[in-house]
Amino acid sequence: MPVSPPASKSADVIVVGAGPAGSAAAYHLARHGRDVLLLEKAEFPREKVCGDGLTPRAVRQLMRMGVDTDGPGWHRNRGVRFFSHGTTVEIDWRENTRFPGYGLTRSRHDFDEILAQRAVKAGARLHTSTRVTEPVTDRTGRVRGVRATVNGTTTAFEAPLVIAADGVSARLALALGVDRLPERPMATAIRRYHRCEARHDEPYLDIWTDLAARPGGPLIPGYGWIFPMGDGRVNVGLGLVHGDGPGQADTRRLLDEWLARTPPDWGLKDPGSIDGPVRGAALPMGFSRLPHYTRGMLLAGDSGGMVSPWSGEGIAYAMEAGELAADIAASALARPAGPWRERVLQRYPQEVHRRHGSYYRLGTVWAALQQKPAFTSFLSKHVVTSPTAMRYLTRLLVNVTDDGGHRDVADRVVNALVRAVPAPRPRRRPRRR
C-alpha cells in the first residue's frame, strides 16, 4: 500500500534498515530519549533467509528489548543435537549469570516486525517502503543524512548521525568507500520449510556435520540444520563456508541429497513435505567490512560483516551492535558537535573489537581450517562424535560462556583460549569517493 512521507524529515539519529540491528538500535536510542527515524525499504511482514534459530545469546538481547517470548509463534529449545557418522550427541544450553538456559525459534517472516514494533512502542518513528539510496554529506564529506525514494519520489532526511543497518548489500558503507575485506570469510546459507509432524516440536536444534557432495567424497566445510518451528514445520538448510552463490543448482542438489539420508519416519524425503521454495543469501563474516565508524556513520549487523565466523550466527551480534551503537550515539549527542563528540564516536569500533575482536580473529582461523579436508574429516569423525569434546566446542561455537564467579571448567578453558589471541586493530581508513 502507498506510504506517506514522514511529516518530519529530520531527527537526532537516522537508522537505515529495520532488521535486528536497526530495530535494536532504534529501540535503545528511543529509550535514551532520542528522536530516531527508522527507515525500512520493505513492508512488514517480509521474508528473510535465516535458520530462524535463536541461541541463548540472542534470547538475552530479546529480553533487553522487553520482547514477550511466551506467546504463540515462539518455540523453545534446550540445546543442540549433533549428527555425524551415525553418532548423535546432545548438548544442553547451560544457564549462567549472563545467558538463559534455553534458545528459541521464530520465523523471520514476522520476527523482524516484532522487533520493529518494540522500537515504535519505545518512541522510534518507523517508515516502511522507504528505499535509502545514498548518504548525504556536507562539504567536508561528513554524513548529514540520507537520500531515499518514497512513493517514487526522492526525499532527503537529515540527522547528525546515521546508523547503517542496511544488510549485506551495505549500500551506505560502499558509498563512503568502506569495501568488504576479501581475506575475511564468507558463507552461503540456503533454507527451505518442510511440513514435519515427526520433528516440528523437538526440544533440540539439529546440526549435521558430515556433508559430502557425493557418497564417500571429501566433506564439505559447513553444516546442515533442521530447526523445529513448533507449528507443524521445520526449517531445513545448509550453511556452507565459501560456498557457491545462493540458490545455485549444486547447492540445492546437496540439500536434497542430504535430506535423503535422514530417517524415513521424519518424512523429509517426501517432496510433498516441502512448504515453500529454497531461498539463499550470503553471510559476511568476521568483521569483513571496516571501519565500523566513519564520518558520522556507524555500521551495525551484516553491513559491518558481523556474522560469527564460528557458527554463521548473525542475529545476536547484530542486536548487540545495535544496542552498543545506540548507547554511544546517545552519549556522543550529549556533547556539542566537534572534537569531543568525535572522540566518543570513535569508541564504537574500539568497543566492538574489544568485545569480539579476538573471538572473531580465532573464528577466521577456524573458517580457514574448514577448507582443509583432513581437518574437516577429523572434526566430523573424532570431535563431533565425542560428548566431552562437544561440551567445550559448543561453548566456543555459540559464545555463551560465563565470565563471572560461576564459571565451570569449560568456561575457563574457552575464555582462556580466546583471550590468548590478540585482537586485531579496529580501524581501517575507507577509500574516499
Coordinates of C-alpha atoms in Angstrom, one line a residue, residues 184-411:
R184 CA 37.7 -12.4 5.6
P185 CA 35.5 -15.5 5.3
M186 CA 32.1 -15.6 3.5
A187 CA 29.5 -18.2 3.6
T188 CA 26.3 -19.1 1.8
A189 CA 23.1 -20.1 3.5
I190 CA 20.1 -21.7 1.9
R191 CA 16.9 -22.8 3.6
R192 CA 13.5 -24.3 2.9
Y193 CA 10.5 -25.1 5.1
H194 CA 9.0 -28.6 5.3
R195 CA 5.9 -29.9 7.0
C196 CA 7.1 -32.4 9.5
E197 CA 4.9 -33.7 12.3
A198 CA 7.7 -36.0 13.5
R199 CA 10.2 -33.2 14.2
H200 CA 8.4 -29.9 14.4
D201 CA 8.2 -29.7 18.2
E202 CA 11.6 -31.3 19.1
P203 CA 13.4 -29.8 22.1
Y204 CA 16.8 -29.6 20.3
L205 CA 18.2 -27.8 17.3
D206 CA 19.6 -30.5 14.9
I207 CA 23.0 -30.0 13.3
W208 CA 24.6 -32.4 10.7
T209 CA 28.3 -32.0 10.1
D210 CA 29.1 -34.9 7.7
L211 CA 28.1 -33.3 4.4
A212 CA 29.6 -34.5 1.2
A213 CA 28.9 -33.7 -2.5
R214 CA 29.0 -37.4 -3.3
P215 CA 29.0 -40.6 -1.3
G216 CA 32.5 -41.3 0.0
G217 CA 33.7 -37.9 -1.2
P218 CA 35.5 -35.3 0.9
L219 CA 33.4 -33.5 3.4
I220 CA 32.1 -30.0 2.6
P221 CA 33.0 -27.2 5.0
G222 CA 29.8 -26.2 6.7
Y223 CA 26.8 -27.9 8.2
G224 CA 23.1 -28.8 7.7
W225 CA 20.4 -27.9 10.1
I226 CA 16.9 -28.9 11.0
F227 CA 15.3 -26.5 13.3
P228 CA 11.8 -27.2 14.9
M229 CA 9.3 -24.4 14.5
G230 CA 6.6 -25.8 16.7
D231 CA 3.9 -25.1 14.2
G232 CA 4.0 -28.3 12.1
R233 CA 7.1 -27.1 10.2
V234 CA 10.8 -27.4 10.4
N235 CA 13.4 -25.0 8.9
V236 CA 15.8 -27.1 6.9
G237 CA 19.0 -25.6 5.5
L238 CA 22.7 -25.6 4.7
G239 CA 25.4 -23.2 5.8
L240 CA 28.5 -23.5 3.5
V241 CA 31.7 -21.6 4.1
H242 CA 33.0 -20.2 0.8
G243 CA 30.1 -22.0 -0.9
D244 CA 28.7 -21.2 -4.3
G245 CA 26.2 -18.4 -4.7
P246 CA 22.8 -18.7 -3.1
G247 CA 20.3 -20.8 -4.9
Q248 CA 22.8 -22.5 -7.3
A249 CA 21.7 -25.9 -8.7
D250 CA 24.6 -27.9 -7.0
T251 CA 23.7 -26.3 -3.6
R252 CA 20.1 -27.3 -4.0
R253 CA 21.1 -30.8 -5.1
L254 CA 23.3 -31.1 -2.0
L255 CA 20.3 -30.1 0.2
D256 CA 18.1 -32.8 -1.4
E257 CA 20.8 -35.5 -1.2
W258 CA 21.4 -34.7 2.4
L259 CA 17.7 -34.9 3.3
A260 CA 17.6 -38.3 1.5
R261 CA 19.9 -39.6 4.3
T262 CA 17.5 -38.6 7.1
P263 CA 15.4 -41.3 8.7
P264 CA 12.3 -42.3 6.7
D265 CA 9.9 -41.7 9.5
W266 CA 10.8 -38.0 9.5
G267 CA 9.2 -37.6 6.1
L268 CA 11.7 -35.1 4.8
K269 CA 12.5 -37.2 1.7
D270 CA 8.9 -36.8 0.5
P271 CA 8.6 -33.9 -2.0
G272 CA 5.1 -33.5 -0.6
S273 CA 6.5 -32.2 2.7
I274 CA 8.0 -29.1 1.0
D275 CA 6.3 -26.0 2.2
G276 CA 7.9 -23.2 0.1
P277 CA 10.8 -22.5 -2.2
V278 CA 14.5 -22.7 -1.5
R279 CA 15.9 -19.3 -0.7
G280 CA 19.5 -18.3 -0.2
A281 CA 21.7 -15.5 1.0
A282 CA 25.4 -14.6 1.6
L283 CA 26.8 -14.3 5.1
P284 CA 29.5 -11.7 5.6
M285 CA 31.6 -13.0 8.5
G286 CA 34.5 -12.0 10.7
F287 CA 34.2 -8.2 10.6
S288 CA 34.5 -8.3 6.9
R289 CA 33.8 -4.5 6.4
L290 CA 36.0 -1.9 8.3
P291 CA 35.9 0.6 9.8
H292 CA 32.7 0.3 11.7
Y293 CA 32.6 4.0 12.1
T294 CA 33.5 6.8 9.7
R295 CA 32.4 10.4 9.2
G296 CA 29.2 10.3 11.2
M297 CA 28.1 6.9 10.2
L298 CA 28.1 3.7 12.3
L299 CA 27.8 0.2 10.8
A300 CA 25.9 -2.5 12.6
G301 CA 24.9 -6.1 11.7
D302 CA 25.5 -7.5 8.3
S303 CA 26.5 -4.2 6.8
G304 CA 29.6 -4.4 9.1
G305 CA 30.3 -8.1 8.4
M306 CA 29.4 -9.0 11.9
V307 CA 28.2 -12.6 11.3
S308 CA 30.1 -15.0 13.5
P309 CA 32.8 -17.0 11.6
W310 CA 32.3 -19.8 14.1
S311 CA 28.7 -20.7 13.5
G312 CA 27.2 -18.3 11.0
E313 CA 25.1 -16.7 13.8
G314 CA 24.2 -13.1 13.0
I315 CA 21.1 -12.1 14.9
A316 CA 22.6 -11.9 18.4
Y317 CA 25.7 -9.9 17.3
A318 CA 23.5 -7.6 15.2
M319 CA 21.3 -6.8 18.1
E320 CA 24.3 -6.3 20.4
A321 CA 25.9 -4.0 17.9
G322 CA 22.6 -2.1 17.5
E323 CA 22.4 -1.6 21.3
L324 CA 26.1 -0.5 21.5
A325 CA 25.7 1.9 18.6
A326 CA 22.7 3.4 20.3
D327 CA 24.4 3.9 23.6
I328 CA 27.5 5.5 22.1
A329 CA 25.4 7.7 19.7
A330 CA 23.3 8.9 22.6
S331 CA 26.4 9.7 24.6
A332 CA 28.0 11.5 21.7
L333 CA 24.9 13.6 21.0
A334 CA 25.1 14.8 24.6
R335 CA 28.3 16.7 23.6
P336 CA 28.4 19.6 21.2
A337 CA 29.4 18.9 17.6
G338 CA 33.2 18.8 17.3
P339 CA 36.3 17.0 18.6
W340 CA 34.7 15.7 21.8
R341 CA 31.7 14.2 20.1
E342 CA 34.1 12.6 17.6
R343 CA 36.2 11.1 20.4
V344 CA 33.1 9.5 21.8
L345 CA 32.0 8.1 18.4
Q346 CA 35.4 6.5 17.9
R347 CA 34.7 4.4 21.0
Y348 CA 32.2 2.4 18.9
P349 CA 34.7 0.5 16.7
Q350 CA 37.1 0.2 19.7
E351 CA 34.4 -1.4 21.8
V352 CA 33.1 -3.7 19.1
H353 CA 36.7 -5.1 18.7
R354 CA 37.3 -5.2 22.4
R355 CA 34.2 -7.4 22.8
H356 CA 34.6 -9.7 19.9
G357 CA 37.9 -8.9 18.0
S358 CA 39.9 -11.9 19.5
Y359 CA 36.9 -14.2 19.2
Y360 CA 36.3 -13.3 15.6
R361 CA 40.0 -13.5 14.7
L362 CA 40.2 -17.0 16.1
G363 CA 37.0 -17.8 14.3
T364 CA 38.5 -16.7 11.0
V365 CA 41.2 -19.3 11.5
W366 CA 38.5 -21.8 12.3
A367 CA 36.8 -21.0 9.0
A368 CA 40.0 -21.3 7.1
L369 CA 40.8 -24.7 8.7
Q370 CA 37.4 -26.0 7.5
Q371 CA 38.6 -25.6 3.9
K372 CA 41.1 -28.4 4.6
P373 CA 39.6 -31.8 4.0
A374 CA 41.8 -33.5 6.6
F375 CA 40.7 -31.1 9.3
T376 CA 37.0 -31.4 8.4
S377 CA 37.2 -35.2 8.4
F378 CA 38.9 -35.3 11.8
L379 CA 36.5 -32.9 13.2
S380 CA 33.5 -34.8 12.0
K381 CA 34.7 -38.2 12.9
H382 CA 36.5 -37.6 16.2
V383 CA 35.3 -34.3 17.8
V384 CA 31.6 -34.0 16.9
T385 CA 31.1 -37.6 18.0
S386 CA 32.5 -37.0 21.4
P387 CA 30.1 -35.6 24.1
T388 CA 33.1 -34.3 26.2
A389 CA 34.7 -32.5 23.2
M390 CA 31.4 -31.1 22.1
R391 CA 30.6 -29.7 25.5
Y392 CA 33.7 -27.5 25.1
L393 CA 33.3 -26.8 21.3
T394 CA 29.7 -25.8 21.6
R395 CA 30.5 -23.1 24.1
L396 CA 33.1 -21.8 21.7
L397 CA 30.9 -22.0 18.6
V398 CA 27.9 -20.2 20.2
N399 CA 29.9 -17.9 22.6
V400 CA 27.8 -18.4 25.6
T401 CA 30.4 -18.7 28.3
D402 CA 30.2 -17.2 31.8
D403 CA 32.9 -14.8 32.8
G404 CA 31.8 -14.3 36.4
G405 CA 32.2 -16.3 39.6
H406 CA 30.0 -19.2 38.4
R407 CA 32.3 -20.4 35.6
D408 CA 32.8 -24.1 35.1
V409 CA 35.9 -25.8 33.6
A410 CA 34.6 -25.4 30.0
D411 CA 34.0 -21.7 30.5

